[in-house]
């Protein structure tokens, strides 16, 4: 079972630590995009957290179920208006099964990188495929690793530098792991948070999707369908479960 770093302290302050994530300009395009893929079917969110996306998606009329490892994050979700309409299961989204078949499974905000081994990330794709109806879609929103910013010999990349928040990551290119560090400063006090991530390129995710019986349908630089280019810092990728895929297993190749 992966280690969960979203403890009570972080869960209670999630929204105040990352207020920009809750801006309507950020949430609404994501909800719009996901609602269109869910259609009249149900949606499954991996790493549902405090319901930043699940709650507005549910308000749009989509039946949403979420999986999360952190009981502290689930507690925050449960306290929000409309939470009674969102089903939640506590567990690891790489392996936890929930009942029902879904048109859409999704994993936003770089959360695929919380799985710190390739095997776990592959399992996550298999778990998504196991829950999808044929033709259903798995969506991931994640950053493109920033290795081009690292000159030889340098391992640290700062991604947020403001008087109130310093965030940087330490890359280990040998293990494909990055440890992110956050320092929030307020009233002369510092609060810190560090976590290990397995960064992953879109092409490797495509291969994981194939192993799980899914193929790439769309890739954008953002929820508003901005074109994905070599300079894009992030991507929203959509893989479709092929109609031939067996539940939970890869498509087998025909022997000629
Ligand atoms: C960055 S937060 C994103 C929460 C929410 N999706 C959002 O967009 O605000 C990542 C969430 O994934 C959960 N998480 C991380 N690894 C997990 C795992 N292996 N299984 C289930 N949940 C996990 C954390 O507990 C946390 O709630």
PDB file of C-alpha atoms and ligand atoms in Angstrom:
ATOM      1  CA  UNK A   1       0.000   0.000   0.000  1.00  0.00           C
ATOM      2  CA  UNK A   2       1.496   3.409  -0.938  1.00  0.00           C
ATOM      3  CA  UNK A   3       2.289   5.776   1.890  1.00  0.00           C
ATOM      4  CA  UNK A   4      -0.248   8.557   2.341  1.00  0.00           C
ATOM      5  CA  UNK A   5       1.116  12.001   3.014  1.00  0.00           C
ATOM      6  CA  UNK A   6      -2.238  13.814   3.095  1.00  0.00           C
ATOM      7  CA  UNK A   7      -2.618  13.914   6.872  1.00  0.00           C
ATOM      8  CA  UNK A   8      -5.125  15.917   8.945  1.00  0.00           C
ATOM      9  CA  UNK A   9      -2.980  19.058   8.944  1.00  0.00           C
ATOM     10  CA  UNK A  10      -2.714  19.085   5.161  1.00  0.00           C
ATOM     11  CA  UNK A  11      -6.346  18.067   4.621  1.00  0.00           C
ATOM     12  CA  UNK A  12      -7.657  20.890   6.816  1.00  0.00           C
ATOM     13  CA  UNK A  13      -5.571  23.490   4.989  1.00  0.00           C
ATOM     14  CA  UNK A  14      -5.622  22.035   1.451  1.00  0.00           C
ATOM     15  CA  UNK A  15      -7.811  24.813   0.063  1.00  0.00           C
ATOM     16  CA  UNK A  16      -5.928  27.645   1.784  1.00  0.00           C
ATOM     17  CA  UNK A  17      -2.541  26.254   0.698  1.00  0.00           C
ATOM     18  CA  UNK A  18      -3.484  25.975  -2.974  1.00  0.00           C
ATOM     19  CA  UNK A  19      -6.294  28.555  -3.420  1.00  0.00           C
ATOM     20  CA  UNK A  20      -5.536  28.923  -7.144  1.00  0.00           C
ATOM     21  CA  UNK A  21      -6.756  25.341  -7.725  1.00  0.00           C
ATOM     22  CA  UNK A  22     -10.215  26.287  -6.510  1.00  0.00           C
ATOM     23  CA  UNK A  23     -10.604  29.286  -8.842  1.00  0.00           C
ATOM     24  CA  UNK A  24     -13.661  28.879 -11.089  1.00  0.00           C
ATOM     25  CA  UNK A  25     -11.369  29.554 -14.077  1.00  0.00           C
ATOM     26  CA  UNK A  26      -9.455  26.397 -13.141  1.00  0.00           C
ATOM     27  CA  UNK A  27     -12.310  24.164 -11.964  1.00  0.00           C
ATOM     28  CA  UNK A  28     -14.984  24.940 -14.558  1.00  0.00           C
ATOM     29  CA  UNK A  29     -13.099  23.925 -17.732  1.00  0.00           C
ATOM     30  CA  UNK A  30     -12.077  20.647 -16.058  1.00  0.00           C
ATOM     31  CA  UNK A  31     -15.653  19.901 -15.010  1.00  0.00           C
ATOM     32  CA  UNK A  32     -16.939  20.810 -18.477  1.00  0.00           C
ATOM     33  CA  UNK A  33     -14.389  18.497 -20.131  1.00  0.00           C
ATOM     34  CA  UNK A  34     -15.110  15.573 -17.776  1.00  0.00           C
ATOM     35  CA  UNK A  35     -18.898  15.974 -17.879  1.00  0.00           C
ATOM     36  CA  UNK A  36     -18.851  15.705 -21.686  1.00  0.00           C
ATOM     37  CA  UNK A  37     -16.943  12.399 -21.468  1.00  0.00           C
ATOM     38  CA  UNK A  38     -19.168  10.971 -18.729  1.00  0.00           C
ATOM     39  CA  UNK A  39     -22.326  11.741 -20.729  1.00  0.00           C
ATOM     40  CA  UNK A  40     -25.253   9.949 -19.132  1.00  0.00           C
ATOM     41  CA  UNK A  41     -22.920   7.459 -17.398  1.00  0.00           C
ATOM     42  CA  UNK A  42     -21.085   7.475 -14.090  1.00  0.00           C
ATOM     43  CA  UNK A  43     -17.597   8.809 -13.300  1.00  0.00           C
ATOM     44  CA  UNK A  44     -14.922   7.421 -10.991  1.00  0.00           C
ATOM     45  CA  UNK A  45     -12.318   9.771  -9.529  1.00  0.00           C
ATOM     46  CA  UNK A  46      -9.011   8.319  -8.354  1.00  0.00           C
ATOM     47  CA  UNK A  47      -7.627  10.461  -5.478  1.00  0.00           C
ATOM     48  CA  UNK A  48     -10.879  12.354  -4.977  1.00  0.00           C
ATOM     49  CA  UNK A  49      -9.439  14.373  -2.080  1.00  0.00           C
ATOM     50  CA  UNK A  50     -11.749  17.032  -0.681  1.00  0.00           C
ATOM     51  CA  UNK A  51     -13.984  16.905  -3.760  1.00  0.00           C
ATOM     52  CA  UNK A  52     -12.596  19.935  -5.610  1.00  0.00           C
ATOM     53  CA  UNK A  53     -13.666  18.384  -8.944  1.00  0.00           C
ATOM     54  CA  UNK A  54     -16.056  15.623  -7.815  1.00  0.00           C
ATOM     55  CA  UNK A  55     -18.516  18.002  -6.122  1.00  0.00           C
ATOM     56  CA  UNK A  56     -19.037  20.405  -9.037  1.00  0.00           C
ATOM     57  CA  UNK A  57     -19.144  17.446 -11.443  1.00  0.00           C
ATOM     58  CA  UNK A  58     -21.855  15.876  -9.319  1.00  0.00           C
ATOM     59  CA  UNK A  59     -23.738  19.201  -9.306  1.00  0.00           C
ATOM     60  CA  UNK A  60     -23.691  18.979 -13.119  1.00  0.00           C
ATOM     61  CA  UNK A  61     -25.772  15.804 -12.792  1.00  0.00           C
ATOM     62  CA  UNK A  62     -22.972  13.242 -13.214  1.00  0.00           C
ATOM     63  CA  UNK A  63     -23.008  10.314 -10.767  1.00  0.00           C
ATOM     64  CA  UNK A  64     -19.532  10.408  -9.194  1.00  0.00           C
ATOM     65  CA  UNK A  65     -17.707   7.895  -7.022  1.00  0.00           C
ATOM     66  CA  UNK A  66     -14.293   8.678  -5.528  1.00  0.00           C
ATOM     67  CA  UNK A  67     -11.449   6.604  -4.109  1.00  0.00           C
ATOM     68  CA  UNK A  68      -8.897   8.067  -1.706  1.00  0.00           C
ATOM     69  CA  UNK A  69      -6.272   6.710   0.646  1.00  0.00           C
ATOM     70  CA  UNK A  70      -6.530   9.611   3.089  1.00  0.00           C
ATOM     71  CA  UNK A  71      -9.349   9.431   5.621  1.00  0.00           C
ATOM     72  CA  UNK A  72      -8.499  13.038   6.569  1.00  0.00           C
ATOM     73  CA  UNK A  73      -9.167  14.235   2.994  1.00  0.00           C
ATOM     74  CA  UNK A  74     -12.377  12.138   2.841  1.00  0.00           C
ATOM     75  CA  UNK A  75     -13.515  13.732   6.122  1.00  0.00           C
ATOM     76  CA  UNK A  76     -13.132  17.201   4.570  1.00  0.00           C
ATOM     77  CA  UNK A  77     -15.123  16.076   1.521  1.00  0.00           C
ATOM     78  CA  UNK A  78     -17.858  14.606   3.701  1.00  0.00           C
ATOM     79  CA  UNK A  79     -18.316  17.954   5.479  1.00  0.00           C
ATOM     80  CA  UNK A  80     -19.097  19.821   2.236  1.00  0.00           C
ATOM     81  CA  UNK A  81     -22.554  20.582   0.846  1.00  0.00           C
ATOM     82  CA  UNK A  82     -23.611  18.042  -1.781  1.00  0.00           C
ATOM     83  CA  UNK A  83     -21.145  15.395  -0.497  1.00  0.00           C
ATOM     84  CA  UNK A  84     -24.033  13.001   0.174  1.00  0.00           C
ATOM     85  CA  UNK A  85     -24.414  12.581  -3.591  1.00  0.00           C
ATOM     86  CA  UNK A  86     -20.760  11.496  -4.054  1.00  0.00           C
ATOM     87  CA  UNK A  87     -19.912   7.873  -3.195  1.00  0.00           C
ATOM     88  CA  UNK A  88     -16.517   7.413  -1.554  1.00  0.00           C
ATOM     89  CA  UNK A  89     -14.327   4.374  -0.935  1.00  0.00           C
ATOM     90  CA  UNK A  90     -11.222   4.507   1.249  1.00  0.00           C
ATOM     91  CA  UNK A  91      -8.299   2.713  -0.377  1.00  0.00           C
ATOM     92  CA  UNK A  92      -5.467   2.729  -2.884  1.00  0.00           C
ATOM     93  CA  UNK A  93      -6.711   3.733  -6.338  1.00  0.00           C
ATOM     94  CA  UNK A  94      -4.204   1.381  -7.985  1.00  0.00           C
ATOM     95  CA  UNK A  95      -6.001  -1.642  -6.560  1.00  0.00           C
ATOM     96  CA  UNK A  96      -9.325  -0.734  -4.901  1.00  0.00           C
ATOM     97  CA  UNK A  97     -12.404  -2.043  -6.703  1.00  0.00           C
ATOM     98  CA  UNK A  98     -15.813  -0.435  -6.442  1.00  0.00           C
ATOM     99  CA  UNK A  99     -19.064  -1.804  -7.746  1.00  0.00           C
ATOM    100  CA  UNK A 100     -20.555  -0.558 -10.995  1.00  0.00           C
ATOM    101  CA  UNK A 101     -19.360   0.244 -14.494  1.00  0.00           C
ATOM    102  CA  UNK A 102     -18.213   3.722 -15.444  1.00  0.00           C
ATOM    103  CA  UNK A 103     -18.076   5.772 -18.633  1.00  0.00           C
ATOM    104  CA  UNK A 104     -15.215   7.781 -17.206  1.00  0.00           C
ATOM    105  CA  UNK A 105     -12.335   7.339 -14.762  1.00  0.00           C
ATOM    106  CA  UNK A 106     -10.099  10.322 -14.059  1.00  0.00           C
ATOM    107  CA  UNK A 107      -7.023  11.305 -12.092  1.00  0.00           C
ATOM    108  CA  UNK A 108      -6.169  15.003 -11.907  1.00  0.00           C
ATOM    109  CA  UNK A 109      -3.539  17.340 -10.516  1.00  0.00           C
ATOM    110  CA  UNK A 110      -0.441  15.161 -11.057  1.00  0.00           C
ATOM    111  CA  UNK A 111      -1.787  12.512  -8.688  1.00  0.00           C
ATOM    112  CA  UNK A 112      -0.511   9.644 -10.881  1.00  0.00           C
ATOM    113  CA  UNK A 113       2.952  10.657  -9.603  1.00  0.00           C
ATOM    114  CA  UNK A 114       1.907   9.816  -6.040  1.00  0.00           C
ATOM    115  CA  UNK A 115       2.395   6.197  -7.086  1.00  0.00           C
ATOM    116  CA  UNK A 116       6.153   5.914  -6.762  1.00  0.00           C
ATOM    117  CA  UNK A 117       6.859   2.745  -8.757  1.00  0.00           C
ATOM    118  CA  UNK A 118       6.232   1.900 -12.401  1.00  0.00           C
ATOM    119  CA  UNK A 119       4.389  -1.274 -11.323  1.00  0.00           C
ATOM    120  CA  UNK A 120       1.925   0.756  -9.225  1.00  0.00           C
ATOM    121  CA  UNK A 121       1.308   3.183 -12.076  1.00  0.00           C
ATOM    122  CA  UNK A 122       0.647   0.271 -14.467  1.00  0.00           C
ATOM    123  CA  UNK A 123      -1.721  -1.247 -11.887  1.00  0.00           C
ATOM    124  CA  UNK A 124      -3.562   2.068 -11.746  1.00  0.00           C
ATOM    125  CA  UNK A 125      -4.211   1.941 -15.514  1.00  0.00           C
ATOM    126  CA  UNK A 126      -5.390  -1.673 -15.195  1.00  0.00           C
ATOM    127  CA  UNK A 127      -7.686  -0.679 -12.352  1.00  0.00           C
ATOM    128  CA  UNK A 128      -9.151   2.172 -14.404  1.00  0.00           C
ATOM    129  CA  UNK A 129      -9.755  -0.162 -17.367  1.00  0.00           C
ATOM    130  CA  UNK A 130     -11.372  -2.756 -15.087  1.00  0.00           C
ATOM    131  CA  UNK A 131     -14.007  -0.202 -14.066  1.00  0.00           C
ATOM    132  CA  UNK A 132     -14.732   1.189 -17.544  1.00  0.00           C
ATOM    133  CA  UNK A 133     -17.392   0.149 -19.989  1.00  0.00           C
ATOM    134  CA  UNK A 134     -16.024  -0.620 -23.483  1.00  0.00           C
ATOM    135  CA  UNK A 135     -15.496   2.756 -25.156  1.00  0.00           C
ATOM    136  CA  UNK A 136     -15.165   4.405 -21.729  1.00  0.00           C
ATOM    137  CA  UNK A 137     -12.318   6.854 -21.111  1.00  0.00           C
ATOM    138  CA  UNK A 138      -9.526   7.303 -18.590  1.00  0.00           C
ATOM    139  CA  UNK A 139      -8.292  10.903 -18.191  1.00  0.00           C
ATOM    140  CA  UNK A 140      -5.062  12.037 -16.555  1.00  0.00           C
ATOM    141  CA  UNK A 141      -3.995  15.642 -15.918  1.00  0.00           C
ATOM    142  CA  UNK A 142      -0.289  15.841 -15.124  1.00  0.00           C
ATOM    143  CA  UNK A 143       2.819  17.940 -15.598  1.00  0.00           C
ATOM    144  CA  UNK A 144       5.498  17.179 -18.149  1.00  0.00           C
ATOM    145  CA  UNK A 145       8.753  16.518 -16.236  1.00  0.00           C
ATOM    146  CA  UNK A 146      10.912  19.640 -16.251  1.00  0.00           C
ATOM    147  CA  UNK A 147      14.279  17.983 -16.874  1.00  0.00           C
ATOM    148  CA  UNK A 148      15.122  20.380 -19.711  1.00  0.00           C
ATOM    149  CA  UNK A 149      15.463  23.054 -17.026  1.00  0.00           C
ATOM    150  CA  UNK A 150      18.259  21.160 -15.274  1.00  0.00           C
ATOM    151  CA  UNK A 151      21.781  21.825 -16.501  1.00  0.00           C
ATOM    152  CA  UNK A 152      24.191  18.883 -16.072  1.00  0.00           C
ATOM    153  CA  UNK A 153      24.987  18.336 -12.406  1.00  0.00           C
ATOM    154  CA  UNK A 154      21.977  20.279 -11.107  1.00  0.00           C
ATOM    155  CA  UNK A 155      19.127  18.368  -9.490  1.00  0.00           C
ATOM    156  CA  UNK A 156      16.895  21.070  -8.001  1.00  0.00           C
ATOM    157  CA  UNK A 157      14.100  22.891  -9.816  1.00  0.00           C
ATOM    158  CA  UNK A 158      12.074  25.645  -8.076  1.00  0.00           C
ATOM    159  CA  UNK A 159       8.449  25.728  -9.273  1.00  0.00           C
ATOM    160  CA  UNK A 160       6.942  28.322  -6.900  1.00  0.00           C
ATOM    161  CA  UNK A 161       8.901  31.238  -5.501  1.00  0.00           C
ATOM    162  CA  UNK A 162       6.792  33.884  -3.758  1.00  0.00           C
ATOM    163  CA  UNK A 163       7.282  35.637  -0.381  1.00  0.00           C
ATOM    164  CA  UNK A 164       4.631  33.304   1.119  1.00  0.00           C
ATOM    165  CA  UNK A 165       5.355  30.009  -0.643  1.00  0.00           C
ATOM    166  CA  UNK A 166       8.584  28.375  -1.752  1.00  0.00           C
ATOM    167  CA  UNK A 167       8.223  25.104  -3.676  1.00  0.00           C
ATOM    168  CA  UNK A 168      10.975  23.126  -5.332  1.00  0.00           C
ATOM    169  CA  UNK A 169      11.691  19.575  -6.373  1.00  0.00           C
ATOM    170  CA  UNK A 170      14.823  17.466  -6.237  1.00  0.00           C
ATOM    171  CA  UNK A 171      15.142  15.183  -9.236  1.00  0.00           C
ATOM    172  CA  UNK A 172      16.923  11.832  -9.181  1.00  0.00           C
ATOM    173  CA  UNK A 173      17.123  10.888 -12.835  1.00  0.00           C
ATOM    174  CA  UNK A 174      18.552   7.448 -12.027  1.00  0.00           C
ATOM    175  CA  UNK A 175      15.402   6.345 -10.180  1.00  0.00           C
ATOM    176  CA  UNK A 176      12.891   8.654 -11.971  1.00  0.00           C
ATOM    177  CA  UNK A 177      11.829  10.002  -8.572  1.00  0.00           C
ATOM    178  CA  UNK A 178      11.440  13.618  -7.490  1.00  0.00           C
ATOM    179  CA  UNK A 179      10.997  14.806  -3.925  1.00  0.00           C
ATOM    180  CA  UNK A 180       8.906  17.986  -3.747  1.00  0.00           C
ATOM    181  CA  UNK A 181       9.360  20.401  -0.876  1.00  0.00           C
ATOM    182  CA  UNK A 182       6.994  23.191   0.116  1.00  0.00           C
ATOM    183  CA  UNK A 183       7.646  25.958   2.647  1.00  0.00           C
ATOM    184  CA  UNK A 184       4.726  28.232   3.497  1.00  0.00           C
ATOM    185  CA  UNK A 185       5.603  31.341   5.484  1.00  0.00           C
ATOM    186  CA  UNK A 186       3.074  33.299   7.533  1.00  0.00           C
ATOM    187  CA  UNK A 187       3.429  35.483  10.644  1.00  0.00           C
ATOM    188  CA  UNK A 188       7.113  34.614  10.903  1.00  0.00           C
ATOM    189  CA  UNK A 189       6.318  30.882  11.059  1.00  0.00           C
ATOM    190  CA  UNK A 190       7.236  28.271   8.433  1.00  0.00           C
ATOM    191  CA  UNK A 191       5.141  25.225   7.622  1.00  0.00           C
ATOM    192  CA  UNK A 192       6.701  22.497   5.524  1.00  0.00           C
ATOM    193  CA  UNK A 193       5.538  19.551   3.458  1.00  0.00           C
ATOM    194  CA  UNK A 194       7.601  17.085   1.415  1.00  0.00           C
ATOM    195  CA  UNK A 195       6.533  14.123  -0.705  1.00  0.00           C
ATOM    196  CA  UNK A 196       8.111  11.677  -3.156  1.00  0.00           C
ATOM    197  CA  UNK A 197       6.733  11.434  -6.694  1.00  0.00           C
ATOM    198  CA  UNK A 198       7.475   9.220  -9.675  1.00  0.00           C
ATOM    199  CA  UNK A 199       7.488  11.682 -12.558  1.00  0.00           C
ATOM    200  CA  UNK A 200       6.404  10.213 -15.860  1.00  0.00           C
ATOM    201  CA  UNK A 201       6.309  11.330 -19.500  1.00  0.00           C
ATOM    202  CA  UNK A 202       3.175  11.142 -21.633  1.00  0.00           C
ATOM    203  CA  UNK A 203       4.748   8.470 -23.875  1.00  0.00           C
ATOM    204  CA  UNK A 204       5.283   6.142 -20.904  1.00  0.00           C
ATOM    205  CA  UNK A 205       1.677   6.680 -19.845  1.00  0.00           C
ATOM    206  CA  UNK A 206       0.572   5.718 -23.381  1.00  0.00           C
ATOM    207  CA  UNK A 207       2.429   2.431 -23.004  1.00  0.00           C
ATOM    208  CA  UNK A 208       0.797   1.805 -19.615  1.00  0.00           C
ATOM    209  CA  UNK A 209      -2.565   2.446 -21.244  1.00  0.00           C
ATOM    210  CA  UNK A 210      -1.795  -0.126 -23.957  1.00  0.00           C
ATOM    211  CA  UNK A 211      -0.850  -2.703 -21.309  1.00  0.00           C
ATOM    212  CA  UNK A 212      -4.290  -2.114 -19.793  1.00  0.00           C
ATOM    213  CA  UNK A 213      -6.170  -2.395 -23.107  1.00  0.00           C
ATOM    214  CA  UNK A 214      -6.630   1.317 -23.768  1.00  0.00           C
ATOM    215  CA  UNK A 215      -5.451   3.581 -26.591  1.00  0.00           C
ATOM    216  CA  UNK A 216      -4.776   7.310 -26.720  1.00  0.00           C
ATOM    217  CA  UNK A 217      -7.769   9.254 -28.026  1.00  0.00           C
ATOM    218  CA  UNK A 218      -6.795  12.876 -27.298  1.00  0.00           C
ATOM    219  CA  UNK A 219      -3.973  14.826 -25.708  1.00  0.00           C
ATOM    220  CA  UNK A 220      -4.226  18.523 -24.898  1.00  0.00           C
ATOM    221  CA  UNK A 221      -2.077  21.026 -23.029  1.00  0.00           C
ATOM    222  CA  UNK A 222      -5.040  21.912 -20.777  1.00  0.00           C
ATOM    223  CA  UNK A 223      -8.734  21.484 -20.055  1.00  0.00           C
ATOM    224  CA  UNK A 224      -9.677  24.105 -22.667  1.00  0.00           C
ATOM    225  CA  UNK A 225      -8.199  21.835 -25.352  1.00  0.00           C
ATOM    226  CA  UNK A 226      -5.131  23.996 -25.944  1.00  0.00           C
ATOM    227  CA  UNK A 227      -2.803  22.226 -28.438  1.00  0.00           C
ATOM    228  CA  UNK A 228      -0.165  20.012 -26.829  1.00  0.00           C
ATOM    229  CA  UNK A 229       3.313  20.905 -28.097  1.00  0.00           C
ATOM    230  CA  UNK A 230       6.954  20.311 -27.189  1.00  0.00           C
ATOM    231  CA  UNK A 231       6.793  23.386 -24.964  1.00  0.00           C
ATOM    232  CA  UNK A 232       3.691  22.355 -22.999  1.00  0.00           C
ATOM    233  CA  UNK A 233       4.309  22.193 -19.259  1.00  0.00           C
ATOM    234  CA  UNK A 234       1.391  19.834 -18.669  1.00  0.00           C
ATOM    235  CA  UNK A 235      -1.099  17.613 -20.431  1.00  0.00           C
ATOM    236  CA  UNK A 236      -4.640  16.354 -20.246  1.00  0.00           C
ATOM    237  CA  UNK A 237      -4.664  12.913 -21.854  1.00  0.00           C
ATOM    238  CA  UNK A 238      -7.659  10.753 -22.721  1.00  0.00           C
ATOM    239  CA  UNK A 239      -7.308   7.002 -23.319  1.00  0.00           C
ATOM    240  CA  UNK A 240     -10.218   4.941 -24.507  1.00  0.00           C
ATOM    241  CA  UNK A 241     -10.892   1.369 -23.450  1.00  0.00           C
ATOM    242  CA  UNK A 242     -10.901  -0.572 -26.670  1.00  0.00           C
ATOM    243  CA  UNK A 243     -13.978  -2.652 -27.323  1.00  0.00           C
ATOM    244  CA  UNK A 244     -11.784  -5.771 -27.572  1.00  0.00           C
ATOM    245  CA  UNK A 245     -10.148  -5.314 -24.145  1.00  0.00           C
ATOM    246  CA  UNK A 246     -10.850  -8.011 -21.607  1.00  0.00           C
ATOM    247  CA  UNK A 247     -11.923  -6.801 -18.144  1.00  0.00           C
ATOM    248  CA  UNK A 248      -8.738  -6.227 -16.141  1.00  0.00           C
ATOM    249  CA  UNK A 249      -6.361  -7.641 -18.748  1.00  0.00           C
ATOM    250  CA  UNK A 250      -4.384  -6.513 -21.776  1.00  0.00           C
ATOM    251  CA  UNK A 251      -5.439  -7.102 -25.366  1.00  0.00           C
ATOM    252  CA  UNK A 252      -3.715 -10.253 -26.625  1.00  0.00           C
ATOM    253  CA  UNK A 253      -1.980 -10.135 -30.004  1.00  0.00           C
ATOM    254  CA  UNK A 254      -3.199 -12.389 -32.741  1.00  0.00           C
ATOM    255  CA  UNK A 255      -0.636 -15.069 -33.759  1.00  0.00           C
ATOM    256  CA  UNK A 256      -0.113 -14.952 -37.530  1.00  0.00           C
TER     257      UNK A 256
HETATM  258  C1  LIG B   1      -3.095  16.350  -5.014  1.00  0.00           C
HETATM  259  S1  LIG B   1      -4.455  15.696  -4.143  1.00  0.00           S
HETATM  260  C2  LIG B   1      -5.740  15.893  -5.342  1.00  0.00           C
HETATM  261  C3  LIG B   1      -7.109  15.835  -4.732  1.00  0.00           C
HETATM  262  C4  LIG B   1      -8.234  16.164  -5.698  1.00  0.00           C
HETATM  263  N1  LIG B   1      -8.292  15.222  -6.790  1.00  0.00           N
HETATM  264  C5  LIG B   1      -8.059  17.574  -6.256  1.00  0.00           C
HETATM  265  O1  LIG B   1      -7.927  17.703  -7.468  1.00  0.00           O
HETATM  266  O2  LIG B   1      -8.072  18.519  -5.483  1.00  0.00           O
HETATM  267  C6  LIG B   1      -4.077  13.974  -4.240  1.00  0.00           C
HETATM  268  C7  LIG B   1      -5.088  13.086  -3.540  1.00  0.00           C
HETATM  269  O3  LIG B   1      -4.811  11.731  -3.912  1.00  0.00           O
HETATM  270  C8  LIG B   1      -4.816  10.921  -2.751  1.00  0.00           C
HETATM  271  N2  LIG B   1      -3.915   9.783  -3.016  1.00  0.00           N
HETATM  272  C9  LIG B   1      -2.580   9.822  -3.246  1.00  0.00           C
HETATM  273  N3  LIG B   1      -2.133   8.580  -3.529  1.00  0.00           N
HETATM  274  C10 LIG B   1      -3.222   7.753  -3.481  1.00  0.00           C
HETATM  275  C11 LIG B   1      -3.413   6.372  -3.702  1.00  0.00           C
HETATM  276  N4  LIG B   1      -2.406   5.564  -4.031  1.00  0.00           N
HETATM  277  N5  LIG B   1      -4.659   5.861  -3.574  1.00  0.00           N
HETATM  278  C12 LIG B   1      -5.701   6.675  -3.243  1.00  0.00           C
HETATM  279  N6  LIG B   1      -5.579   7.996  -3.035  1.00  0.00           N
HETATM  280  C13 LIG B   1      -4.347   8.531  -3.148  1.00  0.00           C
HETATM  281  C14 LIG B   1      -4.368  11.820  -1.620  1.00  0.00           C
HETATM  282  O4  LIG B   1      -4.818  11.334  -0.377  1.00  0.00           O
HETATM  283  C15 LIG B   1      -5.028  13.143  -2.031  1.00  0.00           C
HETATM  284  O5  LIG B   1      -6.320  13.231  -1.509  1.00  0.00           O
END
